[in-house]
Amino acid sequence: MSKQMDTEIITEAKPHTIKKFELIERYVDEWARKILGYNGKDGRNGSKGVIYIDCMCNSGVYLDEKGNLINGTALRVAQKLNDIITNYPGKNAILIFNDISEQRIEHLKSEIEKANLTNIQVVYRSEDCDSFLKGLDLDEYKSKFNTLLLYDPYKAAIDWDAVTPFLNIWGEVIINHMVSDTSRGASQAKKKDVIVRYTETYQEDIATIIKMGKDKHQLNDAIIAIINKRKTGSPQNKYIASFPFFTRTNGLVYNLIHCCSNVEGIKLFKRVAWKTFGDKSSLKNTHGNELQLQLDLNGDGVVDSPTDEDCYFIKDIAKYIYNKYKHDNPLYLKTIYADLDEHPVFPSDGYKNDIKDALRSTYGAEFHRDGTVKFSTAKGV
């Protein structure tokens, strides 16, 4: 393979993108084990298997900033599912990879063959991602396979007609929302096709999108609102989590949005995200501001530390609970955990002891054997 061909097929992955690879890999690992292990391993009950769809899979490998070859999401997930499925006889893992570049698909295929990943069924396609999704027929699998779709465009470009059917089958969707593209490019958009891309993505006119582009949080809120409208069923079946990814200089690049119809899905995704980020909600550099004390703003004797809504810590979960429930009597621990389970960012699973410790140390929480919580003595940090 020539050096020029390598450049075309193998692209560079920035540190925040590599962290995204890691998060998705870890999530697929735990998601697959949870689904495949449901009602036993023999396939007689529950799911017969899992289907992972990556409609913009690239070549399977990337170069990091130092020029080292690293595995991308597609190859990581293939290797992970190939190892996992052997523990669940009678069940299957089907991976469907698509990329508009035939050369990248061929390279991914060669990487999977080279790794001898023979325990999984892999389907390769080379089409425009949205045409690919619209033509994908999963009717024979819907009742017995759980589906996870990764929709990861390089730009802010979401074809809702292509994505919506996957929001409404028994499965999960992860959307990479490239807010940096819209924030930078919407106001400069002149070509009709570029303007149409933005208006179709945000379901608004370009003038409104330009105004929203001044605040990347508004852009992400707009996408979440569209998902809520397009996802059918009761509000109890609409669970959405969202996590931001930053450059080293704290530039917000994209939000990874997870959508599912079962609360167990959002609980798992949040736990994996926080563990991947090092027990916080992002890798934004807060420069130690989360440790600085602030005045007793509530007048209840609590000296607290500021909250950065782009990077939450355990202390921020405790603050949220205290501010919301400090006047409830009785307050049950199960009420707190049920609230956190559905929160778009805050986890409960994997962090219950840490949250209780933070509530004790900062807000004087007392936990009783009957499952109640009482904020009896406010404390300073």
mmCIF file of C-alpha atoms in Angstrom:
data_model
loop_
_atom_site.group_PDB
_atom_site.id
_atom_site.type_symbol
_atom_site.label_atom_id
_atom_site.label_comp_id
_atom_site.label_asym_id
_atom_site.label_seq_id
_atom_site.Cartn_x
_atom_site.Cartn_y
_atom_site.Cartn_z
ATOM 1 C CA MET A 1 0.000 0.000 0.000
ATOM 2 C CA SER A 2 1.414 3.389 -0.968
ATOM 3 C CA LYS A 3 1.930 6.217 1.471
ATOM 4 C CA GLN A 4 -0.686 8.256 -0.382
ATOM 5 C CA MET A 5 -3.206 5.432 -0.061
ATOM 6 C CA ASP A 6 -2.486 5.165 3.676
ATOM 7 C CA THR A 7 -3.260 8.866 4.074
ATOM 8 C CA GLU A 8 -6.595 8.447 2.308
ATOM 9 C CA ILE A 9 -7.648 5.354 4.200
ATOM 10 C CA ILE A 10 -6.110 5.825 7.652
ATOM 11 C CA THR A 11 -6.986 9.173 9.200
ATOM 12 C CA GLU A 12 -5.775 10.863 12.384
ATOM 13 C CA ALA A 13 -7.697 10.572 15.648
ATOM 14 C CA LYS A 14 -7.391 13.364 18.204
ATOM 15 C CA PRO A 15 -7.233 12.513 21.943
ATOM 16 C CA HIS A 16 -10.929 13.283 22.469
ATOM 17 C CA THR A 17 -11.808 10.928 19.614
ATOM 18 C CA ILE A 18 -9.660 8.167 21.095
ATOM 19 C CA LYS A 19 -11.492 8.651 24.389
ATOM 20 C CA LYS A 20 -14.758 8.232 22.466
ATOM 21 C CA PHE A 21 -13.435 4.937 21.045
ATOM 22 C CA GLU A 22 -12.717 3.807 24.602
ATOM 23 C CA LEU A 23 -16.143 4.789 25.918
ATOM 24 C CA ILE A 24 -18.039 3.013 23.141
ATOM 25 C CA GLU A 25 -15.848 -0.082 23.437
ATOM 26 C CA ARG A 26 -16.450 -0.307 27.173
ATOM 27 C CA TYR A 27 -20.153 0.299 26.758
ATOM 28 C CA VAL A 28 -20.590 -2.365 24.066
ATOM 29 C CA ASP A 29 -18.705 -4.813 26.290
ATOM 30 C CA GLU A 30 -21.075 -4.352 29.232
ATOM 31 C CA TRP A 31 -24.185 -3.879 27.075
ATOM 32 C CA ALA A 32 -23.600 -7.135 25.208
ATOM 33 C CA ARG A 33 -22.930 -9.132 28.368
ATOM 34 C CA LYS A 34 -26.103 -7.764 29.951
ATOM 35 C CA ILE A 35 -28.270 -8.526 26.920
ATOM 36 C CA LEU A 36 -26.775 -11.919 26.136
ATOM 37 C CA GLY A 37 -26.951 -13.033 29.750
ATOM 38 C CA TYR A 38 -30.611 -12.155 30.146
ATOM 39 C CA ASN A 39 -32.629 -15.229 31.230
ATOM 40 C CA GLY A 40 -29.650 -17.521 30.940
ATOM 41 C CA LYS A 41 -26.977 -18.222 28.371
ATOM 42 C CA ASP A 42 -28.607 -20.925 26.264
ATOM 43 C CA GLY A 43 -30.819 -18.704 24.105
ATOM 44 C CA ARG A 44 -34.085 -20.370 25.136
ATOM 45 C CA ASN A 45 -35.425 -17.132 26.617
ATOM 46 C CA GLY A 46 -34.731 -13.467 26.150
ATOM 47 C CA SER A 47 -32.529 -12.165 23.348
ATOM 48 C CA LYS A 48 -31.051 -14.531 20.766
ATOM 49 C CA GLY A 49 -28.248 -12.115 20.210
ATOM 50 C CA VAL A 50 -27.045 -8.605 19.516
ATOM 51 C CA ILE A 51 -26.750 -6.544 16.359
ATOM 52 C CA TYR A 52 -24.216 -3.715 16.264
ATOM 53 C CA ILE A 53 -24.533 -1.255 13.374
ATOM 54 C CA ASP A 54 -21.861 1.314 12.539
ATOM 55 C CA CYS A 55 -22.991 3.239 9.482
ATOM 56 C CA MET A 56 -19.820 5.392 9.283
ATOM 57 C CA CYS A 57 -17.222 2.865 10.367
ATOM 58 C CA ASN A 58 -14.060 4.158 8.623
ATOM 59 C CA SER A 59 -11.145 1.744 8.061
ATOM 60 C CA GLY A 60 -10.943 0.243 11.554
ATOM 61 C CA VAL A 61 -7.589 1.852 12.361
ATOM 62 C CA TYR A 62 -6.312 5.398 12.883
ATOM 63 C CA LEU A 63 -3.129 7.288 13.600
ATOM 64 C CA ASP A 64 -2.741 9.123 16.890
ATOM 65 C CA GLU A 65 -0.975 12.489 17.150
ATOM 66 C CA LYS A 66 2.408 10.764 17.391
ATOM 67 C CA GLY A 67 1.805 8.705 14.284
ATOM 68 C CA ASN A 68 1.145 5.443 16.126
ATOM 69 C CA LEU A 69 -1.413 3.072 14.612
ATOM 70 C CA ILE A 70 -4.411 2.535 16.925
ATOM 71 C CA ASN A 71 -7.661 0.617 16.645
ATOM 72 C CA GLY A 72 -10.859 2.557 16.009
ATOM 73 C CA THR A 73 -14.360 1.846 17.245
ATOM 74 C CA ALA A 74 -15.259 -0.730 14.595
ATOM 75 C CA LEU A 75 -12.246 -2.965 15.190
ATOM 76 C CA ARG A 76 -12.424 -2.593 18.975
ATOM 77 C CA VAL A 77 -16.092 -3.575 19.038
ATOM 78 C CA ALA A 78 -15.503 -6.503 16.669
ATOM 79 C CA GLN A 79 -12.708 -7.850 18.862
ATOM 80 C CA LYS A 80 -14.755 -7.390 22.014
ATOM 81 C CA LEU A 81 -17.875 -9.121 20.687
ATOM 82 C CA ASN A 82 -15.800 -11.917 19.176
ATOM 83 C CA ASP A 83 -14.442 -12.689 22.655
ATOM 84 C CA ILE A 84 -17.744 -12.257 24.489
ATOM 85 C CA ILE A 85 -19.993 -14.388 22.295
ATOM 86 C CA THR A 86 -18.071 -17.586 23.061
ATOM 87 C CA ASN A 87 -19.462 -17.428 26.602
ATOM 88 C CA TYR A 88 -23.056 -17.574 25.331
ATOM 89 C CA PRO A 89 -23.594 -20.713 23.236
ATOM 90 C CA GLY A 90 -26.685 -20.568 21.073
ATOM 91 C CA LYS A 91 -26.550 -16.799 20.774
ATOM 92 C CA ASN A 92 -25.150 -14.654 18.003
ATOM 93 C CA ALA A 93 -23.358 -11.355 17.462
ATOM 94 C CA ILE A 94 -24.018 -9.704 14.113
ATOM 95 C CA LEU A 95 -21.977 -6.653 13.130
ATOM 96 C CA ILE A 96 -22.981 -4.481 10.183
ATOM 97 C CA PHE A 97 -20.303 -2.067 8.997
ATOM 98 C CA ASN A 98 -20.868 0.607 6.383
ATOM 99 C CA ASP A 99 -18.692 3.370 4.985
ATOM 100 C CA ILE A 100 -19.074 5.428 1.843
ATOM 101 C CA SER A 101 -15.457 4.586 0.949
ATOM 102 C CA GLU A 102 -15.009 1.119 -0.531
ATOM 103 C CA GLN A 103 -11.277 1.326 0.201
ATOM 104 C CA ARG A 104 -11.887 1.883 3.910
ATOM 105 C CA ILE A 105 -14.351 -1.000 4.040
ATOM 106 C CA GLU A 106 -11.815 -3.273 2.367
ATOM 107 C CA HIS A 107 -9.166 -2.202 4.876
ATOM 108 C CA LEU A 108 -11.509 -2.875 7.800
ATOM 109 C CA LYS A 109 -12.334 -6.276 6.340
ATOM 110 C CA SER A 110 -8.641 -7.123 6.077
ATOM 111 C CA GLU A 111 -8.034 -6.046 9.691
ATOM 112 C CA ILE A 112 -10.877 -8.251 10.946
ATOM 113 C CA GLU A 113 -9.629 -11.205 8.878
ATOM 114 C CA LYS A 114 -6.087 -10.629 10.113
ATOM 115 C CA ALA A 115 -7.320 -10.679 13.721
ATOM 116 C CA ASN A 116 -9.059 -14.031 13.021
ATOM 117 C CA LEU A 117 -12.400 -12.832 14.386
ATOM 118 C CA THR A 118 -14.404 -15.890 13.390
ATOM 119 C CA ASN A 119 -16.959 -16.051 16.221
ATOM 120 C CA ILE A 120 -19.008 -13.149 14.891
ATOM 121 C CA GLN A 121 -21.034 -12.590 11.748
ATOM 122 C CA VAL A 122 -19.884 -9.473 9.898
ATOM 123 C CA VAL A 123 -21.721 -7.750 7.057
ATOM 124 C CA TYR A 124 -19.889 -5.097 5.009
ATOM 125 C CA ARG A 125 -21.561 -2.391 2.950
ATOM 126 C CA SER A 126 -20.331 0.694 1.122
ATOM 127 C CA GLU A 127 -23.053 3.314 0.700
ATOM 128 C CA ASP A 128 -24.041 6.759 1.785
ATOM 129 C CA CYS A 129 -24.822 6.245 5.472
ATOM 130 C CA ASP A 130 -28.403 7.495 5.351
ATOM 131 C CA SER A 131 -29.297 5.552 2.208
ATOM 132 C CA PHE A 132 -27.743 2.511 3.877
ATOM 133 C CA LEU A 133 -29.891 2.888 7.002
ATOM 134 C CA LYS A 134 -33.082 3.509 5.049
ATOM 135 C CA GLY A 135 -32.501 0.330 3.051
ATOM 136 C CA LEU A 136 -31.543 -1.853 5.994
ATOM 137 C CA ASP A 137 -34.200 -4.492 6.694
ATOM 138 C CA LEU A 138 -34.112 -5.813 10.263
ATOM 139 C CA ASP A 139 -37.675 -7.168 10.397
ATOM 140 C CA GLU A 140 -36.592 -10.780 10.920
ATOM 141 C CA TYR A 141 -34.382 -9.788 13.864
ATOM 142 C CA LYS A 142 -36.549 -7.246 15.711
ATOM 143 C CA SER A 143 -38.285 -9.674 18.045
ATOM 144 C CA LYS A 144 -35.231 -11.600 19.262
ATOM 145 C CA PHE A 145 -32.158 -9.406 18.750
ATOM 146 C CA ASN A 146 -31.210 -6.251 20.590
ATOM 147 C CA THR A 147 -29.820 -3.567 18.316
ATOM 148 C CA LEU A 148 -27.249 -0.845 18.933
ATOM 149 C CA LEU A 149 -26.778 1.772 16.210
ATOM 150 C CA LEU A 150 -23.770 4.097 16.197
ATOM 151 C CA TYR A 151 -24.536 7.199 14.099
ATOM 152 C CA ASP A 152 -21.309 9.163 13.975
ATOM 153 C CA PRO A 153 -21.155 11.802 11.224
ATOM 154 C CA TYR A 154 -18.033 13.902 10.800
ATOM 155 C CA LYS A 155 -20.186 17.035 10.559
ATOM 156 C CA ALA A 156 -23.462 18.137 12.102
ATOM 157 C CA ALA A 157 -25.565 16.129 9.676
ATOM 158 C CA ILE A 158 -28.485 14.053 10.927
ATOM 159 C CA ASP A 159 -31.055 12.547 8.582
ATOM 160 C CA TRP A 160 -33.947 12.037 10.964
ATOM 161 C CA ASP A 161 -35.894 9.875 8.506
ATOM 162 C CA ALA A 162 -32.961 7.448 8.539
ATOM 163 C CA VAL A 163 -32.421 7.481 12.304
ATOM 164 C CA THR A 164 -36.000 7.563 13.633
ATOM 165 C CA PRO A 165 -36.883 3.900 12.907
ATOM 166 C CA PHE A 166 -33.929 2.836 15.073
ATOM 167 C CA LEU A 167 -35.100 5.073 17.900
ATOM 168 C CA ASN A 168 -38.332 3.131 17.946
ATOM 169 C CA ILE A 169 -37.240 -0.503 17.887
ATOM 170 C CA TRP A 170 -36.117 -2.488 20.912
ATOM 171 C CA GLY A 171 -32.569 -1.270 21.035
ATOM 172 C CA GLU A 172 -30.335 1.713 21.503
ATOM 173 C CA VAL A 173 -28.906 4.538 19.438
ATOM 174 C CA ILE A 174 -25.734 6.549 20.020
ATOM 175 C CA ILE A 175 -25.543 9.806 18.058
ATOM 176 C CA ASN A 176 -22.396 11.876 17.763
ATOM 177 C CA HIS A 177 -23.647 15.471 17.574
ATOM 178 C CA MET A 178 -20.865 17.652 16.135
ATOM 179 C CA VAL A 179 -21.785 20.971 17.778
ATOM 180 C CA SER A 180 -18.448 22.572 16.850
ATOM 181 C CA ASP A 181 -19.286 22.292 13.157
ATOM 182 C CA THR A 182 -22.592 24.145 13.552
ATOM 183 C CA SER A 183 -21.212 26.772 15.908
ATOM 184 C CA ARG A 184 -18.452 27.553 13.452
ATOM 185 C CA GLY A 185 -20.078 26.899 10.112
ATOM 186 C CA ALA A 186 -23.774 27.839 10.222
ATOM 187 C CA SER A 187 -23.164 31.586 10.098
ATOM 188 C CA GLN A 188 -20.800 31.125 7.140
ATOM 189 C CA ALA A 189 -23.034 28.765 5.180
ATOM 190 C CA LYS A 190 -23.696 30.068 1.675
ATOM 191 C CA LYS A 191 -24.205 26.986 -0.478
ATOM 192 C CA LYS A 192 -27.759 25.672 -0.612
ATOM 193 C CA ASP A 193 -26.793 22.079 0.198
ATOM 194 C CA VAL A 194 -24.889 23.181 3.330
ATOM 195 C CA ILE A 195 -27.811 25.296 4.526
ATOM 196 C CA VAL A 196 -30.176 22.374 3.913
ATOM 197 C CA ARG A 197 -27.883 20.089 5.941
ATOM 198 C CA TYR A 198 -28.122 22.393 8.953
ATOM 199 C CA THR A 199 -31.855 23.027 8.636
ATOM 200 C CA GLU A 200 -32.627 19.312 8.312
ATOM 201 C CA THR A 201 -30.422 18.478 11.282
ATOM 202 C CA TYR A 202 -31.958 21.056 13.639
ATOM 203 C CA GLN A 203 -35.424 21.275 12.072
ATOM 204 C CA GLU A 204 -35.212 25.084 12.171
ATOM 205 C CA ASP A 205 -34.546 27.870 9.681
ATOM 206 C CA ILE A 206 -30.927 28.934 9.242
ATOM 207 C CA ALA A 207 -31.401 32.268 11.056
ATOM 208 C CA THR A 208 -32.618 30.462 14.177
ATOM 209 C CA ILE A 209 -29.760 27.965 13.934
ATOM 210 C CA ILE A 210 -27.209 30.789 13.715
ATOM 211 C CA LYS A 211 -28.639 32.310 16.902
ATOM 212 C CA MET A 212 -28.528 28.938 18.661
ATOM 213 C CA GLY A 213 -24.969 28.455 17.428
ATOM 214 C CA LYS A 214 -23.773 31.143 19.817
ATOM 215 C CA ASP A 215 -24.483 28.690 22.640
ATOM 216 C CA LYS A 216 -23.476 25.085 21.976
ATOM 217 C CA HIS A 217 -25.713 23.940 24.820
ATOM 218 C CA GLN A 218 -28.753 25.281 22.948
ATOM 219 C CA LEU A 219 -27.716 23.324 19.890
ATOM 220 C CA ASN A 220 -27.522 20.097 21.859
ATOM 221 C CA ASP A 221 -30.820 20.802 23.624
ATOM 222 C CA ALA A 222 -32.417 21.225 20.197
ATOM 223 C CA ILE A 223 -31.228 17.777 19.090
ATOM 224 C CA ILE A 224 -32.480 16.171 22.302
ATOM 225 C CA ALA A 225 -35.870 17.856 21.829
ATOM 226 C CA ILE A 226 -36.116 16.398 18.309
ATOM 227 C CA ILE A 227 -35.271 12.929 19.627
ATOM 228 C CA ASN A 228 -38.017 13.235 22.230
ATOM 229 C CA LYS A 229 -40.548 14.194 19.555
ATOM 230 C CA ARG A 230 -39.541 11.408 17.193
ATOM 231 C CA LYS A 231 -39.265 8.669 19.773
ATOM 232 C CA THR A 232 -42.718 7.120 20.153
ATOM 233 C CA GLY A 233 -44.209 5.678 23.299
ATOM 234 C CA SER A 234 -44.788 7.079 26.754
ATOM 235 C CA PRO A 235 -42.360 9.459 28.475
ATOM 236 C CA GLN A 236 -41.373 6.519 30.684
ATOM 237 C CA ASN A 237 -39.867 4.856 27.593
ATOM 238 C CA LYS A 238 -37.713 7.805 26.550
ATOM 239 C CA TYR A 239 -34.317 7.827 28.221
ATOM 240 C CA ILE A 240 -31.630 10.149 26.877
ATOM 241 C CA ALA A 241 -28.117 10.748 28.224
ATOM 242 C CA SER A 242 -25.635 13.248 26.809
ATOM 243 C CA PHE A 243 -21.915 13.741 27.445
ATOM 244 C CA PRO A 244 -19.605 16.447 26.024
ATOM 245 C CA PHE A 245 -16.138 15.927 24.570
ATOM 246 C CA PHE A 246 -13.491 18.652 24.703
ATOM 247 C CA THR A 247 -10.151 19.522 23.164
ATOM 248 C CA ARG A 248 -7.137 20.068 25.412
ATOM 249 C CA THR A 249 -7.945 23.797 25.397
ATOM 250 C CA ASN A 250 -11.533 23.129 26.549
ATOM 251 C CA GLY A 251 -13.170 23.609 23.179
ATOM 252 C CA LEU A 252 -16.440 21.668 23.024
ATOM 253 C CA VAL A 253 -16.247 19.468 19.924
ATOM 254 C CA TYR A 254 -19.262 17.172 20.123
ATOM 255 C CA ASN A 255 -21.824 15.596 22.420
ATOM 256 C CA LEU A 256 -22.302 11.849 22.503
ATOM 257 C CA ILE A 257 -26.043 11.273 22.922
ATOM 258 C CA HIS A 258 -27.371 7.889 24.042
ATOM 259 C CA CYS A 259 -31.036 7.012 23.454
ATOM 260 C CA CYS A 260 -32.930 3.949 24.671
ATOM 261 C CA SER A 261 -36.339 2.709 25.800
ATOM 262 C CA ASN A 262 -35.254 0.947 28.986
ATOM 263 C CA VAL A 263 -33.943 2.642 32.101
ATOM 264 C CA GLU A 264 -31.265 -0.046 32.454
ATOM 265 C CA GLY A 265 -29.683 1.238 29.257
ATOM 266 C CA ILE A 266 -29.237 4.821 30.441
ATOM 267 C CA LYS A 267 -28.042 3.627 33.853
ATOM 268 C CA LEU A 268 -25.349 1.532 32.220
ATOM 269 C CA PHE A 269 -24.270 4.193 29.731
ATOM 270 C CA LYS A 270 -23.875 6.836 32.455
ATOM 271 C CA ARG A 271 -21.845 4.537 34.671
ATOM 272 C CA VAL A 272 -19.528 3.596 31.815
ATOM 273 C CA ALA A 273 -19.122 7.241 30.779
ATOM 274 C CA TRP A 274 -18.211 8.390 34.297
ATOM 275 C CA LYS A 275 -15.751 5.508 34.719
ATOM 276 C CA THR A 276 -14.190 6.299 31.334
ATOM 277 C CA PHE A 277 -13.753 9.972 32.283
ATOM 278 C CA GLY A 278 -12.210 9.141 35.665
ATOM 279 C CA ASP A 279 -15.254 9.466 37.967
ATOM 280 C CA LYS A 280 -16.567 12.689 36.448
ATOM 281 C CA SER A 281 -18.794 13.593 33.509
ATOM 282 C CA SER A 282 -16.194 14.819 31.009
ATOM 283 C CA LEU A 283 -12.493 15.484 30.500
ATOM 284 C CA LYS A 284 -12.885 19.261 30.529
ATOM 285 C CA ASN A 285 -10.042 20.884 32.465
ATOM 286 C CA THR A 286 -11.716 22.711 35.355
ATOM 287 C CA HIS A 287 -8.337 24.072 36.564
ATOM 288 C CA GLY A 288 -9.168 23.069 40.128
ATOM 289 C CA ASN A 289 -12.120 25.447 40.362
ATOM 290 C CA GLU A 290 -14.277 22.603 41.668
ATOM 291 C CA LEU A 291 -12.206 22.694 44.884
ATOM 292 C CA GLN A 292 -12.664 26.401 45.571
ATOM 293 C CA LEU A 293 -15.123 27.319 48.296
ATOM 294 C CA GLN A 294 -17.996 29.720 47.805
ATOM 295 C CA LEU A 295 -20.270 31.609 50.164
ATOM 296 C CA ASP A 296 -23.281 30.119 51.884
ATOM 297 C CA LEU A 297 -25.659 31.102 49.083
ATOM 298 C CA ASN A 298 -28.622 29.158 50.471
ATOM 299 C CA GLY A 299 -28.339 30.523 53.991
ATOM 300 C CA ASP A 300 -28.433 27.028 55.489
ATOM 301 C CA GLY A 301 -24.895 26.898 56.845
ATOM 302 C CA VAL A 302 -23.423 24.942 53.942
ATOM 303 C CA VAL A 303 -20.181 26.233 52.460
ATOM 304 C CA ASP A 304 -20.051 24.733 48.998
ATOM 305 C CA SER A 305 -17.906 24.679 45.857
ATOM 306 C CA PRO A 306 -18.954 25.929 42.396
ATOM 307 C CA THR A 307 -20.428 23.645 39.742
ATOM 308 C CA ASP A 308 -19.289 23.510 36.120
ATOM 309 C CA GLU A 309 -22.186 22.167 34.061
ATOM 310 C CA ASP A 310 -19.722 20.834 31.486
ATOM 311 C CA CYS A 311 -17.881 18.701 34.032
ATOM 312 C CA TYR A 312 -19.705 17.289 37.043
ATOM 313 C CA PHE A 313 -18.126 15.511 40.010
ATOM 314 C CA ILE A 314 -19.635 13.371 42.780
ATOM 315 C CA LYS A 315 -19.962 16.503 44.895
ATOM 316 C CA ASP A 316 -22.295 17.943 42.246
ATOM 317 C CA ILE A 317 -24.554 14.903 42.449
ATOM 318 C CA ALA A 318 -24.733 15.388 46.209
ATOM 319 C CA LYS A 319 -25.479 19.094 45.745
ATOM 320 C CA TYR A 320 -28.281 18.279 43.305
ATOM 321 C CA ILE A 321 -29.842 15.818 45.751
ATOM 322 C CA TYR A 322 -29.566 18.180 48.714
ATOM 323 C CA ASN A 323 -31.049 21.173 46.909
ATOM 324 C CA LYS A 324 -33.937 19.127 45.529
ATOM 325 C CA TYR A 325 -34.832 17.036 48.580
ATOM 326 C CA LYS A 326 -33.572 18.880 51.681
ATOM 327 C CA HIS A 327 -37.097 19.785 52.771
ATOM 328 C CA ASP A 328 -38.644 16.351 52.132
ATOM 329 C CA ASN A 329 -39.610 14.443 55.253
ATOM 330 C CA PRO A 330 -39.594 11.521 55.089
ATOM 331 C CA LEU A 331 -37.047 11.169 52.280
ATOM 332 C CA TYR A 332 -36.307 7.656 51.091
ATOM 333 C CA LEU A 333 -33.002 6.605 49.607
ATOM 334 C CA LYS A 334 -34.891 4.715 46.896
ATOM 335 C CA THR A 335 -36.464 8.031 45.824
ATOM 336 C CA ILE A 336 -33.004 9.531 45.347
ATOM 337 C CA TYR A 337 -31.743 6.583 43.342
ATOM 338 C CA ALA A 338 -34.872 6.485 41.146
ATOM 339 C CA ASP A 339 -34.338 10.166 40.361
ATOM 340 C CA LEU A 340 -30.676 9.626 39.474
ATOM 341 C CA ASP A 341 -31.490 6.591 37.325
ATOM 342 C CA GLU A 342 -33.392 8.810 34.880
ATOM 343 C CA HIS A 343 -31.108 11.847 35.097
ATOM 344 C CA PRO A 344 -29.421 12.642 31.732
ATOM 345 C CA VAL A 345 -25.926 12.856 33.270
ATOM 346 C CA PHE A 346 -25.780 11.756 36.918
ATOM 347 C CA PRO A 347 -25.288 8.024 37.604
ATOM 348 C CA SER A 348 -26.415 6.018 40.602
ATOM 349 C CA ASP A 349 -25.074 2.570 39.682
ATOM 350 C CA GLY A 350 -21.434 2.247 40.619
ATOM 351 C CA TYR A 351 -21.443 5.400 42.740
ATOM 352 C CA LYS A 352 -23.984 4.854 45.512
ATOM 353 C CA ASN A 353 -21.418 4.656 48.318
ATOM 354 C CA ASP A 354 -19.540 7.692 46.981
ATOM 355 C CA ILE A 355 -22.765 9.692 46.808
ATOM 356 C CA LYS A 356 -23.713 8.731 50.356
ATOM 357 C CA ASP A 357 -20.247 9.720 51.600
ATOM 358 C CA ALA A 358 -20.544 13.117 49.880
ATOM 359 C CA LEU A 359 -23.989 13.676 51.381
ATOM 360 C CA ARG A 360 -22.671 12.839 54.844
ATOM 361 C CA SER A 361 -19.533 14.985 54.687
ATOM 362 C CA THR A 362 -21.038 18.074 53.061
ATOM 363 C CA TYR A 363 -24.687 18.057 54.073
ATOM 364 C CA GLY A 364 -24.714 16.074 57.313
ATOM 365 C CA ALA A 365 -26.920 13.349 55.872
ATOM 366 C CA GLU A 366 -27.963 10.519 58.167
ATOM 367 C CA PHE A 367 -29.007 7.187 56.661
ATOM 368 C CA HIS A 368 -31.418 5.066 58.684
ATOM 369 C CA ARG A 369 -32.232 1.362 58.591
ATOM 370 C CA ASP A 370 -35.753 2.013 57.342
ATOM 371 C CA GLY A 371 -34.276 3.453 54.139
ATOM 372 C CA THR A 372 -34.865 7.093 55.001
ATOM 373 C CA VAL A 373 -32.393 9.966 54.747
ATOM 374 C CA LYS A 374 -32.317 13.028 56.970
ATOM 375 C CA PHE A 375 -30.221 16.178 56.521
ATOM 376 C CA SER A 376 -29.851 16.900 60.208
ATOM 377 C CA THR A 377 -26.736 19.050 60.512
ATOM 378 C CA ALA A 378 -25.406 21.211 57.688
ATOM 379 C CA LYS A 379 -21.633 21.112 57.383
ATOM 380 C CA GLY A 380 -19.036 23.105 55.550
ATOM 381 C CA VAL A 381 -16.802 21.526 52.939
#
